[in-house]
Coordinates of C-alpha atoms and ligand atoms in Angstrom, one line a residue:
X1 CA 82.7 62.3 86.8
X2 CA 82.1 59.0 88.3
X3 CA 84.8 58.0 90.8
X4 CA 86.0 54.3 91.4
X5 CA 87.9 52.5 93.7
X6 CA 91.0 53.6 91.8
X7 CA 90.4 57.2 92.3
X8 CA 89.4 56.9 95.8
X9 CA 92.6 54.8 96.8
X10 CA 94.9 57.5 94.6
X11 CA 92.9 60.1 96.8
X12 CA 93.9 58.0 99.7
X13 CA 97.3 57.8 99.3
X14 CA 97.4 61.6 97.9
X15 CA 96.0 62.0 101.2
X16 CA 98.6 60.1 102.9
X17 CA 101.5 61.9 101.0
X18 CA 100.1 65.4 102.2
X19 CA 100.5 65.1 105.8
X20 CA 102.3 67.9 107.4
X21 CA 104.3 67.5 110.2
X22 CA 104.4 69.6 113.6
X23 CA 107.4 71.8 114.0
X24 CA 108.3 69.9 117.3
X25 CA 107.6 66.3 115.7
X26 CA 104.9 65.3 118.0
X27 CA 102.0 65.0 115.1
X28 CA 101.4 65.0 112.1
X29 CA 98.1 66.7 110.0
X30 CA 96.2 65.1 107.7
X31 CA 93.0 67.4 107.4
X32 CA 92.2 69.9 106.9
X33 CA 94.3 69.7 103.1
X34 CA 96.6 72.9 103.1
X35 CA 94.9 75.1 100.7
X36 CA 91.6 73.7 100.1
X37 CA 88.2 75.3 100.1
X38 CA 85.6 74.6 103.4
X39 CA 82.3 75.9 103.3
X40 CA 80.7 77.9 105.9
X41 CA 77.6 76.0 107.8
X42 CA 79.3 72.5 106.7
X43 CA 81.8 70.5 108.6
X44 CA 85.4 71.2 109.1
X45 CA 87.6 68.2 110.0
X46 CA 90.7 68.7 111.9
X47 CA 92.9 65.1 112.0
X48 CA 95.7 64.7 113.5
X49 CA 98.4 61.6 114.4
X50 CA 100.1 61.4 117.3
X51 CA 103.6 59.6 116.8
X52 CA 103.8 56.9 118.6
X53 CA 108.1 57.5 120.1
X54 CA 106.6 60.6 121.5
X55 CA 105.0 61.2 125.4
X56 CA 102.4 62.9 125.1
X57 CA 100.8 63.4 128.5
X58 CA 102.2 66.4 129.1
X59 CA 101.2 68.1 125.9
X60 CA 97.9 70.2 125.3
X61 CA 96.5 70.9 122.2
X62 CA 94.7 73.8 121.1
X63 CA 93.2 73.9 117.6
X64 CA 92.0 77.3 116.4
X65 CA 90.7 79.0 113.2
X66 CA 92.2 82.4 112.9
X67 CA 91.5 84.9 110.6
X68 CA 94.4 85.9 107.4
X69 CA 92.7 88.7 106.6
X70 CA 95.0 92.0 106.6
X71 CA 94.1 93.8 110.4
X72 CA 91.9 90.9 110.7
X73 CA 91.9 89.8 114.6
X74 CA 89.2 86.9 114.7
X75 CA 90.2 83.9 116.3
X76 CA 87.4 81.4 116.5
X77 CA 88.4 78.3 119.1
X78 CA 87.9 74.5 117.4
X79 CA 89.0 72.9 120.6
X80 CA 90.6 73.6 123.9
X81 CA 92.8 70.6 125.3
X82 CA 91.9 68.3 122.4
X83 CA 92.6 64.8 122.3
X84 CA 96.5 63.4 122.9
X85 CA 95.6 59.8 124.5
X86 CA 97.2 57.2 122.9
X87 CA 94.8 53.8 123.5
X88 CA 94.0 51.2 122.1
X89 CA 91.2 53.1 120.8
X90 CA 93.2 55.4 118.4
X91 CA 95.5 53.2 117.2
X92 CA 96.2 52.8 113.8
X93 CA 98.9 51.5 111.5
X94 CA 100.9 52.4 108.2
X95 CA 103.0 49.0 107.8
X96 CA 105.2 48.8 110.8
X97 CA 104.4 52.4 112.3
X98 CA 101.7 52.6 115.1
X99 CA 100.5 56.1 115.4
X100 CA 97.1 57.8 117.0
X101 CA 94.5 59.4 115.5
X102 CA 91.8 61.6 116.9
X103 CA 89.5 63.9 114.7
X104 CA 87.3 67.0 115.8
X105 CA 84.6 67.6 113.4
X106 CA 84.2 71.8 113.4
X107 CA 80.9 73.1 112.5
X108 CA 81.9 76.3 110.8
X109 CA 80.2 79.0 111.7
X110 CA 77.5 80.5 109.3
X111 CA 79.0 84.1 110.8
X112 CA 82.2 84.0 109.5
X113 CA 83.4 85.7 107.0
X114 CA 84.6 84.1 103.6
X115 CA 87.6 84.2 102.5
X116 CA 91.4 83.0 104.1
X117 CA 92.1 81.6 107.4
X118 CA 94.4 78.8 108.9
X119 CA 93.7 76.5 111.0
X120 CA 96.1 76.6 114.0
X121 CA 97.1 73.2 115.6
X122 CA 98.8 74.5 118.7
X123 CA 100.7 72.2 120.6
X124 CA 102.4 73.2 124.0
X125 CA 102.1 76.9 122.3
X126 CA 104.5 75.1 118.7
X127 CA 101.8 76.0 116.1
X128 CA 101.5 74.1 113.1
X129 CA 99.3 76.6 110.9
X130 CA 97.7 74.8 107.6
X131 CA 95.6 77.4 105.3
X132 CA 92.5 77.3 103.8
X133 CA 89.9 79.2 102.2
X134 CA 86.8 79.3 103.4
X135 CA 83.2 79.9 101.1
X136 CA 80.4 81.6 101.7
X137 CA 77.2 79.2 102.8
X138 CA 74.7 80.1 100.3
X139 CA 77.5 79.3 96.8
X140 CA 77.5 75.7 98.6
X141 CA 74.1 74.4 98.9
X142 CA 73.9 74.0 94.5
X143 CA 77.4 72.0 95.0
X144 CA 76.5 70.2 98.0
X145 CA 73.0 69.0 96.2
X146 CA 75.5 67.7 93.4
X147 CA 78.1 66.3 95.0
X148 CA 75.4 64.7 97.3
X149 CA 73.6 62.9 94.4
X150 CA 73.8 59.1 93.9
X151 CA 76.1 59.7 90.6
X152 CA 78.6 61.4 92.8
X153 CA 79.0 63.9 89.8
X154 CA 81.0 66.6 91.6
X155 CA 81.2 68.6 88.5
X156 CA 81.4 72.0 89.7
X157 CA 83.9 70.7 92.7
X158 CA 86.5 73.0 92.9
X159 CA 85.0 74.4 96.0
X160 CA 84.8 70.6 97.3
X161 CA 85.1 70.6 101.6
X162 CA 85.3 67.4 102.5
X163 CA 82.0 68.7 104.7
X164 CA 79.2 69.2 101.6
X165 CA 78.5 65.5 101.7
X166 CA 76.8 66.2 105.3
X167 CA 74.9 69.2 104.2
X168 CA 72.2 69.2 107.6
X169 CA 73.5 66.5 108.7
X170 CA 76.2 68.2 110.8
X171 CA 74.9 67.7 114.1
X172 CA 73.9 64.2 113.9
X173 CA 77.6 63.5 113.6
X174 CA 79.6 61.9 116.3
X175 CA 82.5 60.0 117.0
X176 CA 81.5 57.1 115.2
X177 CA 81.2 58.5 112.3
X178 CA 84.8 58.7 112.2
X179 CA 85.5 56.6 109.2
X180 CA 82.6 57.9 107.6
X181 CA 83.8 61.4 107.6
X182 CA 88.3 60.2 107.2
X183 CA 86.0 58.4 103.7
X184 CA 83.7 61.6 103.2
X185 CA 87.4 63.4 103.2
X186 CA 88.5 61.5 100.5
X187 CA 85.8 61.2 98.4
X188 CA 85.8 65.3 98.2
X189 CA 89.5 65.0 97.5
X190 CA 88.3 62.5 94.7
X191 CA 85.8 65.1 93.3
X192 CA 88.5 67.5 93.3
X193 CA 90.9 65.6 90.9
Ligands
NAG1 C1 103.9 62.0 109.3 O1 104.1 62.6 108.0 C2 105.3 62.3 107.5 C3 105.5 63.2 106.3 O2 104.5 63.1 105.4 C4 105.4 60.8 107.1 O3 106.6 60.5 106.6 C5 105.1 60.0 108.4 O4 105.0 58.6 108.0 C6 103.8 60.5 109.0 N1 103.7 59.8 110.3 C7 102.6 59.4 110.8 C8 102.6 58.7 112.1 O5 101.5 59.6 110.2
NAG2 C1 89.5 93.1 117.2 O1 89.0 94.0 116.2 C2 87.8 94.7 116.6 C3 87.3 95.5 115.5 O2 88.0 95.4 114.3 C4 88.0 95.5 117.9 O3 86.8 96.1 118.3 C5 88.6 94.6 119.0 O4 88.9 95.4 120.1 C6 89.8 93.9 118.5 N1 90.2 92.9 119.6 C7 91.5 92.8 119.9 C8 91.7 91.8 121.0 O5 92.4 93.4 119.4
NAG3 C1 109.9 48.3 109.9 O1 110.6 49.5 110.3 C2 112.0 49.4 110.2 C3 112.7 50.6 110.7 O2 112.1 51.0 111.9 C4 112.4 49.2 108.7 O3 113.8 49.1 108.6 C5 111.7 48.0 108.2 O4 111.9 47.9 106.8 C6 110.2 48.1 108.4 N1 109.5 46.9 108.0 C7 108.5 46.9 107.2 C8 107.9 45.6 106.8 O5 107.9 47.9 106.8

């Protein structure tokens, strides 16, 4: 599968459409995609918008991953006080709405276990859980070497994370590779169509 322009901006605006809201209307999620498989040893990004009507000083931000597994009590932390500024910086707009957005890049750990977990965005204690699956390291270095090729055929993609594009690349990333990693995101989603 070759992907175009076309599929990337449906991906885009599929994307777009798939934001979830916090419970107490303060952000919004855009990755990680609820239900999606990550690898283990690749990148997890956790996205998030900040509305722009909404004060945000006095809000902290916790984003865990915790364990679904039945009697399961692991709770690995992705960030502690995480990014609510709202500069110049993170601005961004959707027609006539402003709104902020800040991205932590979470190197999964190659220790944890495979299989269901949510990522916790926990604002002021309001969590907004999204699930995901997560896959073992080893079943994702045959897909990342695919997906990673110039022809960008993602064949075997159904265990896409928006991550296997930066297969050892993970700790060279920083924050300007922002926009690499938002287009990284939807070209996965693009190999997962
Ligand atoms: C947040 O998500 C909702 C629901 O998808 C959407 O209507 C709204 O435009 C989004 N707001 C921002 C600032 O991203
Ligand atoms: C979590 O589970 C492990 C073993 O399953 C146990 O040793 C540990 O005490 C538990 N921790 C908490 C905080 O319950
Ligand atoms: C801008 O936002 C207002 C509501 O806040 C809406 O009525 C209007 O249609 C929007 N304009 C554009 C160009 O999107």
């Amino acid at each position: 599968m070759k992907f175009s322009v076309g599929a990337l901006l449906v991906a885009a605006m599929a994307a777009v459409s798939a934001q979830v809201t916090s419970p107490i209307g303060v952000f919004n999620v855009s990755s990680p995609t609820p239900n999606s498989p990550y690898v283990a040893k690749q990148i997890l990004p956790c996205t998030y918008q900040l509305f722009q009507d909404v004060d945000t000083s006095g809000i902290s931000m916790n984003i865990n991953l915790v364990s679904a597994a039945t009697g399961s009590n692991v709770t690995l932390n992705i960030a502690t006080n995480a990014d609510m500024s709202k500069s110049s910086n993170s601005a961004k707009q959707n027609g006539n709405v402003t709104y902020y957005e800040h991205s932590v890049n979470y190197l999964i750990p190659d220790t944890v276990v495979p299989g269901n977990y949510k990522v916790a965005f926990i604002a002021n204690g309001a969590a907004l859980d999204i699930p995901i699956t997560i896959l073992p390291a080893a079943a994702s270095s045959s897909l990342a070497a695919k997906s990673g090729s110039a022809t960008g055929s993602g064949a075997g993609a159904s265990s896409t994370g928006s991550g296997s594009i930066f297969t050892g690349d993970a700790t060279r990333l920083d924050l300007t590779t922002k926009t690499v990693v938002a287009l990284a995101a939807v070209a996965g989603i693009a190999l997962a169509l």
